PDB file of C-alpha atoms in Angstrom:
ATOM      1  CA  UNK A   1       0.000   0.000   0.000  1.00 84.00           C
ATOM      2  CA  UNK A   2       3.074   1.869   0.348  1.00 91.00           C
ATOM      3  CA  UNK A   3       6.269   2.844  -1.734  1.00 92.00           C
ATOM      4  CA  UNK A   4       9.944   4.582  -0.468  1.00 90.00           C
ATOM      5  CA  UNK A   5      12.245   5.183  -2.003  1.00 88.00           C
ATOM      6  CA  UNK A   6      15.808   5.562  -0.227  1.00 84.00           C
ATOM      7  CA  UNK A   7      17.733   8.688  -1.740  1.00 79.00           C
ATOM      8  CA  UNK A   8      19.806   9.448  -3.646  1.00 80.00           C
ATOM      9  CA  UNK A   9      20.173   7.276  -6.450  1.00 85.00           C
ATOM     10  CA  UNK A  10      21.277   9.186  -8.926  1.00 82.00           C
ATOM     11  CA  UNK A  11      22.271  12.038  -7.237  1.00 76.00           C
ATOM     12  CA  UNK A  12      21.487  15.433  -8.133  1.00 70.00           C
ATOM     13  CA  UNK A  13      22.720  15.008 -12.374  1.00 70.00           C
ATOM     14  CA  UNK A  14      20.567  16.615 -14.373  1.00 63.00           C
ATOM     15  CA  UNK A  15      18.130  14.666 -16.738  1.00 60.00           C
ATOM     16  CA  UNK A  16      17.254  15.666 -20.419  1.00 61.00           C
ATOM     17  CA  UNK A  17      14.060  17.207 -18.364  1.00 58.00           C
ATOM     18  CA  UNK A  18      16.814  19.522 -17.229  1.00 58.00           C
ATOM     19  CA  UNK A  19      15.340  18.179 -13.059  1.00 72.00           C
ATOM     20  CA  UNK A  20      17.380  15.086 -11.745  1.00 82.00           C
ATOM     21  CA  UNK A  21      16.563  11.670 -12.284  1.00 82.00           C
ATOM     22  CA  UNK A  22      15.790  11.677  -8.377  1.00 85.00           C
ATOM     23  CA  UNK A  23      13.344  14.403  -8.851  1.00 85.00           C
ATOM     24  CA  UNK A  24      11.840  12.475 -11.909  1.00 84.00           C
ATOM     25  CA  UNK A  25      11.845   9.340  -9.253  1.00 87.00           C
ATOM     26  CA  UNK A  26      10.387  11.103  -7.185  1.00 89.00           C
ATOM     27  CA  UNK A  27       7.228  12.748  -8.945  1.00 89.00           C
ATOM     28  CA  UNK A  28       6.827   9.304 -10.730  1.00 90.00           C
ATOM     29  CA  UNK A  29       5.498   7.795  -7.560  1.00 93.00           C
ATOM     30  CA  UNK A  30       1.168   7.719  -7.387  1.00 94.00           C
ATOM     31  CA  UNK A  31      -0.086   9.863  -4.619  1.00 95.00           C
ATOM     32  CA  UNK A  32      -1.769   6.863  -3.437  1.00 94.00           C
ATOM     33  CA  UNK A  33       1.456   4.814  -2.805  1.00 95.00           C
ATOM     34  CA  UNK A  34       3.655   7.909  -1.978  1.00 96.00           C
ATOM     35  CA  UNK A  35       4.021   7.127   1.891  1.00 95.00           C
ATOM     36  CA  UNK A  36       6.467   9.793   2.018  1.00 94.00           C
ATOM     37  CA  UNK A  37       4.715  12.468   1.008  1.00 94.00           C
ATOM     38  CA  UNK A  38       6.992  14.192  -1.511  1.00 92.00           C
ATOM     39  CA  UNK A  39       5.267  13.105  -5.080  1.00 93.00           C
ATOM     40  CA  UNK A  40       4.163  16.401  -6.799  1.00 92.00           C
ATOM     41  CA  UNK A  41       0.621  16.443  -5.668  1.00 95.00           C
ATOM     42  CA  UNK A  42       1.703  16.323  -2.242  1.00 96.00           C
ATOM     43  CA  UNK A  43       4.430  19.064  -2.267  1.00 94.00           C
ATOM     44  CA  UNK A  44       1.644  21.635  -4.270  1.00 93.00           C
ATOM     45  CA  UNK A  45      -0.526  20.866  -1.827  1.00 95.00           C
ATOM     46  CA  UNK A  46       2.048  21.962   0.897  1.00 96.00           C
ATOM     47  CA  UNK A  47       3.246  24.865  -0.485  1.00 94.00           C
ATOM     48  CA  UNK A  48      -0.320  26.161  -1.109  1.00 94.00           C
ATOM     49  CA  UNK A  49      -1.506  25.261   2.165  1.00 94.00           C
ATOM     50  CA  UNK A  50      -4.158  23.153   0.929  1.00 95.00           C
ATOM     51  CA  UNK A  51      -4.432  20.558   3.956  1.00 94.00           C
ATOM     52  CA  UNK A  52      -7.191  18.076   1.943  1.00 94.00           C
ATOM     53  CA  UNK A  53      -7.580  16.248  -0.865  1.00 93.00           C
ATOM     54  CA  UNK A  54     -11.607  16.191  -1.125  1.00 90.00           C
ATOM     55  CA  UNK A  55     -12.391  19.299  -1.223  1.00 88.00           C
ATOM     56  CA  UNK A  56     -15.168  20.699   0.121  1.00 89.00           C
ATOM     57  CA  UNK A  57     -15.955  17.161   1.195  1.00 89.00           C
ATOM     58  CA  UNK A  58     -12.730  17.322   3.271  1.00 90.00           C
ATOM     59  CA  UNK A  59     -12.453  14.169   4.581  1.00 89.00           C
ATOM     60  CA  UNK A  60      -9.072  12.466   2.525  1.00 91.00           C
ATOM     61  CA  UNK A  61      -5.920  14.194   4.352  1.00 93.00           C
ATOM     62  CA  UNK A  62      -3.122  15.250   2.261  1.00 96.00           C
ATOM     63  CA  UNK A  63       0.049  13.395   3.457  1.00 96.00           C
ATOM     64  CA  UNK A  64       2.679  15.518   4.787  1.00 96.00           C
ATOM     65  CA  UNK A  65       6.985  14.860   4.312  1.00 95.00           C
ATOM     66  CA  UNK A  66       8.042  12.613   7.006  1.00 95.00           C
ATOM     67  CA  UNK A  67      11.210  13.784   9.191  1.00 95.00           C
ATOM     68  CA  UNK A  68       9.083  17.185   8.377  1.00 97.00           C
ATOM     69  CA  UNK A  69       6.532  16.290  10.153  1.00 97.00           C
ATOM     70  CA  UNK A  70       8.772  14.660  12.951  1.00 97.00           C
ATOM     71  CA  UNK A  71       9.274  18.011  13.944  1.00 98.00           C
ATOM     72  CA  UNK A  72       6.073  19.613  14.112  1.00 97.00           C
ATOM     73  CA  UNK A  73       4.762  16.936  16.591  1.00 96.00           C
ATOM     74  CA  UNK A  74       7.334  17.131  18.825  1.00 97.00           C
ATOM     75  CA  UNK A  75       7.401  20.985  19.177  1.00 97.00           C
ATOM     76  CA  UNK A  76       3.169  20.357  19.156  1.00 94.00           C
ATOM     77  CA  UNK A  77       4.428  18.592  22.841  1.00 93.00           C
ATOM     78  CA  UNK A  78       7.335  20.945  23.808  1.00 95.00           C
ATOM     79  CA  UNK A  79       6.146  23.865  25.927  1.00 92.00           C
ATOM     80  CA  UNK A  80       6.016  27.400  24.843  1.00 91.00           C
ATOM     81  CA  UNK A  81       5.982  26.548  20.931  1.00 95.00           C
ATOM     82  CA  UNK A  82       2.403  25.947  19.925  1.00 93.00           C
ATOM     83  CA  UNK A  83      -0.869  27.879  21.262  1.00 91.00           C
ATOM     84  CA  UNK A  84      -3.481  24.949  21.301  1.00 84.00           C
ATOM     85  CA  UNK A  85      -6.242  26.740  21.858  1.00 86.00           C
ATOM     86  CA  UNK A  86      -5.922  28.745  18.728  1.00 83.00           C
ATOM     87  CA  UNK A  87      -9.194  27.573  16.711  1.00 75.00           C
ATOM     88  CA  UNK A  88      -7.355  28.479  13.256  1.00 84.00           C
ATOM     89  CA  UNK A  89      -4.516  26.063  12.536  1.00 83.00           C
ATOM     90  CA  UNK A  90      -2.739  28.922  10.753  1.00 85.00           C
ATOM     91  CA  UNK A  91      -2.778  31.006  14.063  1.00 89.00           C
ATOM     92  CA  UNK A  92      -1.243  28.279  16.371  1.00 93.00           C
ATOM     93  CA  UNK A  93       2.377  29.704  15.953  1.00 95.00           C
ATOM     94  CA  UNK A  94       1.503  33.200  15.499  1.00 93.00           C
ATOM     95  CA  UNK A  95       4.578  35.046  16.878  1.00 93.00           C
ATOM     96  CA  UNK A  96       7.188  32.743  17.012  1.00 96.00           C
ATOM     97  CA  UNK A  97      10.158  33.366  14.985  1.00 98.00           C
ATOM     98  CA  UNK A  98      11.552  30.021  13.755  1.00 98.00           C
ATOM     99  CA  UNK A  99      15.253  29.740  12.089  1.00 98.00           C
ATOM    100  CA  UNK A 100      15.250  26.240  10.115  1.00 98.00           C
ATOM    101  CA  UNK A 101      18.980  25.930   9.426  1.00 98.00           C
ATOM    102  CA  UNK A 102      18.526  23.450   6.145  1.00 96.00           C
ATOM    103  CA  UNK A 103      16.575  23.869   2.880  1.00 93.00           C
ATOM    104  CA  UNK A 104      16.793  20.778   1.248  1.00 90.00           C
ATOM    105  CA  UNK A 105      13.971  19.587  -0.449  1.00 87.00           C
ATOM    106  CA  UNK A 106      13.214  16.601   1.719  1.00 89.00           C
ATOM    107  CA  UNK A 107      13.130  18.290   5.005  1.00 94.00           C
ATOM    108  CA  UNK A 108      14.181  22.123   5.400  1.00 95.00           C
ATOM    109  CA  UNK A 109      11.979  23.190   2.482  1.00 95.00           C
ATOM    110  CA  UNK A 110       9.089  21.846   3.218  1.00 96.00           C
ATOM    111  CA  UNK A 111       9.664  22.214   7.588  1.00 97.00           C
ATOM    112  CA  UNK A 112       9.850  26.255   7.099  1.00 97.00           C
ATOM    113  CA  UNK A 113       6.632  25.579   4.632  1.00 96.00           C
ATOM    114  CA  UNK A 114       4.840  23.815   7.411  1.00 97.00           C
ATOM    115  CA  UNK A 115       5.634  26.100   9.961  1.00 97.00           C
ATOM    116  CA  UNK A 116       5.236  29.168   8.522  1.00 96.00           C
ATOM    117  CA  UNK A 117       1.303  27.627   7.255  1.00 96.00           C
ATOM    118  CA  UNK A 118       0.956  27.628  11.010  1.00 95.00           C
ATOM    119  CA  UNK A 119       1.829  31.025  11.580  1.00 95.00           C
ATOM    120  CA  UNK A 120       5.375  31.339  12.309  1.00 97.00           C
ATOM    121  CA  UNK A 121       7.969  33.695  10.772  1.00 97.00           C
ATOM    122  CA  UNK A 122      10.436  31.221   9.457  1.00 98.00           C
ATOM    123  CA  UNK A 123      14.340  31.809   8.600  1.00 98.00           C
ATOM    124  CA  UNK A 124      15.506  29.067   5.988  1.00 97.00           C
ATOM    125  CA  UNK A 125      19.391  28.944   6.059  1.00 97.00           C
ATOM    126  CA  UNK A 126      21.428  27.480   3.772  1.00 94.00           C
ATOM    127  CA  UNK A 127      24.659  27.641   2.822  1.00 91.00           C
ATOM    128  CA  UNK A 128      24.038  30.402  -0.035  1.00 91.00           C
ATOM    129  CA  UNK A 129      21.499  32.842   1.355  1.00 94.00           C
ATOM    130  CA  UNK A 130      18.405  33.267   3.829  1.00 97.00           C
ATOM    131  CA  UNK A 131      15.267  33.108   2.889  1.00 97.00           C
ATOM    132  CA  UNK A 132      12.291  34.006   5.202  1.00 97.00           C
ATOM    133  CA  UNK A 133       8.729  32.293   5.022  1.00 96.00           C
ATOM    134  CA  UNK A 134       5.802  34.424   6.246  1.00 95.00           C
ATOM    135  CA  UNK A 135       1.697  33.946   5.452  1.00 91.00           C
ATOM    136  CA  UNK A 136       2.534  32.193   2.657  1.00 90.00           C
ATOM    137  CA  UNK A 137       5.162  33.970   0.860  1.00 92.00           C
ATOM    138  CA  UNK A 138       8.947  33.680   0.472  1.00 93.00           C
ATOM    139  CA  UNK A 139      11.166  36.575   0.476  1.00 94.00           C
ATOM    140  CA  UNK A 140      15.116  36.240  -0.027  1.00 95.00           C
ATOM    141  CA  UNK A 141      17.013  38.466   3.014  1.00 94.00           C
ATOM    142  CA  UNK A 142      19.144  41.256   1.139  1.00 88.00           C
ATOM    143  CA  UNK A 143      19.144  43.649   4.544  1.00 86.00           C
ATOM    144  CA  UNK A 144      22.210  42.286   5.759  1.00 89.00           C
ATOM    145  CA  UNK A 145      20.915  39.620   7.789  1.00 94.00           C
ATOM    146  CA  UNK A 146      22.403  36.863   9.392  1.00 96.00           C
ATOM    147  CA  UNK A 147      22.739  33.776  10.688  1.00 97.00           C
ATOM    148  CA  UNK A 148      23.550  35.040  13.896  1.00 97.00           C
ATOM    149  CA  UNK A 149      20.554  37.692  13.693  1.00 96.00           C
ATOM    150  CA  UNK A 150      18.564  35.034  12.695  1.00 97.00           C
ATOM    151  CA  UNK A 151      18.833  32.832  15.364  1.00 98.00           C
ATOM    152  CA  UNK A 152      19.565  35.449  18.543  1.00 98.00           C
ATOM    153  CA  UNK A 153      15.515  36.588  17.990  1.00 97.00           C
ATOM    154  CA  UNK A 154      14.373  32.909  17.767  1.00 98.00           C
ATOM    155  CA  UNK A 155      12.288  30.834  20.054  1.00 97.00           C
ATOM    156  CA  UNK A 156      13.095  28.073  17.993  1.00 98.00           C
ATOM    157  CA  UNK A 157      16.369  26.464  16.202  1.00 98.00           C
ATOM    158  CA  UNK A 158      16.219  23.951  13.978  1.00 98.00           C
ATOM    159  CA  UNK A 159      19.765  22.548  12.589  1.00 98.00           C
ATOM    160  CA  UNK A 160      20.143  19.775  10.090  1.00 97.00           C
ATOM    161  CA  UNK A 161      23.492  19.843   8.815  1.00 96.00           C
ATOM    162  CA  UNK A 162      24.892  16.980   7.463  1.00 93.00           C
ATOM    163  CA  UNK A 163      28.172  17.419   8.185  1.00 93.00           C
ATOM    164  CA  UNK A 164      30.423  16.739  11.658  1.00 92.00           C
ATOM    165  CA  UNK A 165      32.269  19.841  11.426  1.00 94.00           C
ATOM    166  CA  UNK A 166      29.157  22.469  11.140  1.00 95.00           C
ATOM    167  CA  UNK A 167      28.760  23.698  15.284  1.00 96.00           C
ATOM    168  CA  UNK A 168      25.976  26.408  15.887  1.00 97.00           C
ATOM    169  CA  UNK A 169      27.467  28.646  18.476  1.00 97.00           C
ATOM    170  CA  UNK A 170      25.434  27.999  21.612  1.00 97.00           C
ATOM    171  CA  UNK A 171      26.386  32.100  22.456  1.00 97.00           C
ATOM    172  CA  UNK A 172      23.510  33.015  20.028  1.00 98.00           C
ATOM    173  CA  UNK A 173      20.764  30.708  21.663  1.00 98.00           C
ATOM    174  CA  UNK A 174      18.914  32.748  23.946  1.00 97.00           C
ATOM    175  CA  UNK A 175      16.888  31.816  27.303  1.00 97.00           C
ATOM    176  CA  UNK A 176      14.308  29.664  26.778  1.00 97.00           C
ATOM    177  CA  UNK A 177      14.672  28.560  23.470  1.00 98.00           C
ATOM    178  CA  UNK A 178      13.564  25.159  21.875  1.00 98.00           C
ATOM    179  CA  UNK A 179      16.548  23.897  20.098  1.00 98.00           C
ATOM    180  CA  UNK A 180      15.741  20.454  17.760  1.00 98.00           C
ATOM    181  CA  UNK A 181      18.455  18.914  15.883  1.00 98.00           C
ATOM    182  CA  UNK A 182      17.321  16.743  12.925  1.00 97.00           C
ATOM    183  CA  UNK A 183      20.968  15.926  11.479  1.00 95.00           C
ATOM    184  CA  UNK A 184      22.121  12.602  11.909  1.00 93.00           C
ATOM    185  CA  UNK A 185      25.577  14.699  13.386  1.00 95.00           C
ATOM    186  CA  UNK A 186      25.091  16.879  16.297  1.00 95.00           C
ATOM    187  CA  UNK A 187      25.209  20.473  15.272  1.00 97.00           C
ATOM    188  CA  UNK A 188      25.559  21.926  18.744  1.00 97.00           C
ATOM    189  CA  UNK A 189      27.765  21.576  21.434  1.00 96.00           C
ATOM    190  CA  UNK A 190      25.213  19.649  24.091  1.00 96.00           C
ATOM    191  CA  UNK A 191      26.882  20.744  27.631  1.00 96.00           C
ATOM    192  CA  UNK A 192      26.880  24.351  26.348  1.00 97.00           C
ATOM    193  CA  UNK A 193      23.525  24.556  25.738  1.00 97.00           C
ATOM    194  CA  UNK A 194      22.105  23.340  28.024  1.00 96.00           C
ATOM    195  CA  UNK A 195      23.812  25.899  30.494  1.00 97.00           C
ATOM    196  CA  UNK A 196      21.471  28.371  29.368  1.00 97.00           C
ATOM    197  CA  UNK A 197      18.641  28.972  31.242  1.00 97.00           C
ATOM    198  CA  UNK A 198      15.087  27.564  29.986  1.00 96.00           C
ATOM    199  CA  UNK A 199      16.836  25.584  27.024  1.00 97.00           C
ATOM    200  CA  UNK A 200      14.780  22.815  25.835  1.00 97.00           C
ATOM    201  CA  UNK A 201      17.004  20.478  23.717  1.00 98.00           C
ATOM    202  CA  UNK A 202      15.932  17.715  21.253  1.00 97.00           C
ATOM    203  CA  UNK A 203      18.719  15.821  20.115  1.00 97.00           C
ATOM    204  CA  UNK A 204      17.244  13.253  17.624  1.00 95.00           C
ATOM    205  CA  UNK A 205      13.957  12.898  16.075  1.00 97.00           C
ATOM    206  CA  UNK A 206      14.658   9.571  13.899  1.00 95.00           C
ATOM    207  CA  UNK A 207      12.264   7.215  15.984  1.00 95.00           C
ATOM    208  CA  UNK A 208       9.107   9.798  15.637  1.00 97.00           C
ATOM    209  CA  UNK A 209      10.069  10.420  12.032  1.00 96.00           C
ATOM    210  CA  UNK A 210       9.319   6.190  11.792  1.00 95.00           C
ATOM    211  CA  UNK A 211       5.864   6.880  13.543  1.00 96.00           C
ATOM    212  CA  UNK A 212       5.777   9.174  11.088  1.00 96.00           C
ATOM    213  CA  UNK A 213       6.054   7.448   8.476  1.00 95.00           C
ATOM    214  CA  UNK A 214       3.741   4.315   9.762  1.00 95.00           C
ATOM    215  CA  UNK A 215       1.293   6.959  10.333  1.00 96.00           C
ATOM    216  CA  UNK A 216       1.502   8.070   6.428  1.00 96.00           C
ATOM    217  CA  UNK A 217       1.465   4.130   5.577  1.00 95.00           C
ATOM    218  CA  UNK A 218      -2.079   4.042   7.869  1.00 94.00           C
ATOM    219  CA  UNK A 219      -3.722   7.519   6.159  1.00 94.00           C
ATOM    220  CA  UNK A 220      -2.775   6.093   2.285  1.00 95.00           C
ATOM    221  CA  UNK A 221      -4.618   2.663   3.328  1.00 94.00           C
ATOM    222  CA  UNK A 222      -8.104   4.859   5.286  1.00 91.00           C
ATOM    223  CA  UNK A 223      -7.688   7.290   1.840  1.00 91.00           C
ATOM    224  CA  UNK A 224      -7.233   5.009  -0.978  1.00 91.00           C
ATOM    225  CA  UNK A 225      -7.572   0.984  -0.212  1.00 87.00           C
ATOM    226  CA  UNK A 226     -10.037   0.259   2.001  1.00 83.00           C
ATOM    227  CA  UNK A 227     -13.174  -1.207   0.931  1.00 75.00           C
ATOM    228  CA  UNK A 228     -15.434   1.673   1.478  1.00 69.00           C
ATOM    229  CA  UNK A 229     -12.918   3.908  -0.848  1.00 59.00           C
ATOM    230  CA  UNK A 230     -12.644   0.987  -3.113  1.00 61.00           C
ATOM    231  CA  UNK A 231     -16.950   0.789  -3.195  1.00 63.00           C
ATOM    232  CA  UNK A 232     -17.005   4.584  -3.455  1.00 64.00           C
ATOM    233  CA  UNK A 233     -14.677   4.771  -6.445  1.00 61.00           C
ATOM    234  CA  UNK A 234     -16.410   1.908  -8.398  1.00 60.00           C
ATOM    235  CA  UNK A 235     -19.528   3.680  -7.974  1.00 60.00           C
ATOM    236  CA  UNK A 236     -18.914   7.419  -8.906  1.00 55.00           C
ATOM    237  CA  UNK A 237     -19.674   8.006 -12.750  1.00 49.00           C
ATOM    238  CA  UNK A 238     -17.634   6.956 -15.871  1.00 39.00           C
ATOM    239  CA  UNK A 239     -17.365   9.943 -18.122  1.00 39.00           C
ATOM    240  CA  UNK A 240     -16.324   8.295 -21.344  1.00 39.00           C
ATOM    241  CA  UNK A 241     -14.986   9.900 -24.354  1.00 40.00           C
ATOM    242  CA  UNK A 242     -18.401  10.402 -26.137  1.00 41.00           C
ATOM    243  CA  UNK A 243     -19.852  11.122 -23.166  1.00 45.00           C
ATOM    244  CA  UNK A 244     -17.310  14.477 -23.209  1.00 44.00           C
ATOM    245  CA  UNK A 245     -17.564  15.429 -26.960  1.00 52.00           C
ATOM    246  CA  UNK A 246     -21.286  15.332 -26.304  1.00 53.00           C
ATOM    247  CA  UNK A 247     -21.457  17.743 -23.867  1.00 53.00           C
ATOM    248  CA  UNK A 248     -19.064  19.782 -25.795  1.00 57.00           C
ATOM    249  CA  UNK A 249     -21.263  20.090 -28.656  1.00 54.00           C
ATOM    250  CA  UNK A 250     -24.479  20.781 -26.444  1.00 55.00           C
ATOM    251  CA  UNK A 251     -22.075  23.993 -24.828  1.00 56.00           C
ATOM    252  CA  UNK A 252     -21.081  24.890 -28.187  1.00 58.00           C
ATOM    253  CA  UNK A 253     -24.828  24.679 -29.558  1.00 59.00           C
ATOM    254  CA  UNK A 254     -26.368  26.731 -26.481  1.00 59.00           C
ATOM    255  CA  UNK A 255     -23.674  29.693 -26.729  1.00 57.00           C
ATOM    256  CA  UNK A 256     -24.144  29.951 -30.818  1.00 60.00           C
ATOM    257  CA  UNK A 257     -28.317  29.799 -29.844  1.00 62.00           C
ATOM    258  CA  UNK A 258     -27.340  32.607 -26.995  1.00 59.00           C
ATOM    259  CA  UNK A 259     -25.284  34.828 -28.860  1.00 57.00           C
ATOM    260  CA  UNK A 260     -27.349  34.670 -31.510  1.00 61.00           C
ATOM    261  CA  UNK A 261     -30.402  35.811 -29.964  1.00 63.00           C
ATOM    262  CA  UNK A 262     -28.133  38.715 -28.172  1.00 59.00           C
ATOM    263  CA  UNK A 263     -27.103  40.149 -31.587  1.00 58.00           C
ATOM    264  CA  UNK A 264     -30.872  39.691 -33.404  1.00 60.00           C
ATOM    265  CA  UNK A 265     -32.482  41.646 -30.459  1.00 56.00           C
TER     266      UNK A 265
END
């Protein structure tokens, strides 16, 4: 009911579609299999803020990136980041300032994405420029900001760089600041931080980002192969081929009779 697919496997050389054969891979994959939630459909959906697939029935969830979405429920449980009893999902983080040091396309990009649809004001770092994500629109930095500014008026670091040698200094993590790092290296010095008052420090977020993904695996089988989908789907109409030139001609017929009536009057 599922498909991953563990990247890279090409890399990042570009195809005669001028995108990588990873991207192609990657957009090839059905949004009903796609338990990773990075197929095209998935990623529009995202980056549009559109949260269902059924609209206005509303009841098919869109599936959301996994290590992504890692994050978001664990600073859902860690104090001081989320307002839950904001009725409007897009007012939950309304205030906090977020700096996402990443922007790859499997977890920083889409992260500032998600939390910026909630209402943060999201810094996405990477190692060319910053970018900031506010009520749905992305804005390159030219003012002269930096990291440093960046992450001195957070109340929330994220660091996933995939390198051993990249250290955030702790010196610009204020008081009280949630600090999650989603690298597989540690990107801060752990004593350090956690001499600062208030820190709250998540280390490692690969076990969620497996409930995560069983969680996707669970929403593709309720949206698209259980039997009351499967009933559903056999039962909704078949509009055939001459079923669509028909009603073609009928439009074209009943604007000619309209217009024509318009002009003789």
């Amino acid at each position: 009911h599922g498909i991953i697919v563990y990247y890279p496997i090409f890399g990042q050389v570009e195809s005669f579609s001028g995108l990588s054969h990873d991207d192609y891979l990657r957009d090839t994959i059905s949004h009903k299999c796609d338990v990773e939630g990075l197929c095209h459909l998935y990623r529009t959906n995202l980056y549009r803020n559109v949260r269902f697939l059924d609209y206005p029935r509303n009841e098919h969830k869109c599936l959301l990136p996994c290590t992504a979405l890692s994050v978001m429920k664990l600073l859902e449980h860690s104090p001081g980041c989320y307002d839950s009893t904001a009725l409007s999902h897009t007012k939950r983080m309304k205030d906090r300032i977020v700096t996402v040091i990443n922007r790859s396309e499997i977890v920083g990009r889409p992260l500032a994405a998600m939390l910026a649809n909630d209402g943060a004001t999201v810094y996405s770092v990477d190692i060319n420029n910053i970018y900031k994500f506010q009520d749905g629109k992305l804005q390159q930095c030219t003012d002269g900001t930096t990291v440093e500014n960046c992450v001195r008026k957070s109340s929330i670091v994220i660091t996933g760089v995939p390198t051993k040698e990249y250290r955030l200094p702790t010196e610009w993590i204020q008081p009280n600041t949630t600090v999650v790092n989603v690298a597989s290296f540690k990107n801060v010095d752990e004593e350090s931080l956690l001499k600062i008052p208030g820190v709250v420090y998540i280390p490692q977020v690969g076990k969620v980002t497996v409930a995560m993904l069983e969680r996707n695996l669970v929403r593709l089988f309720e949206n698209f192969h259980n039997n009351r989908y499967l009933k559903e789907e056999k039962a909704a109409p078949i509009i055939s081929a001459s079923n669509t030139n028909a009603m073609q001609v009928y439009i074209a017929v009943a604007i000619t009779i309209i217009l024509g009536i318009q002009l003789s009057s």
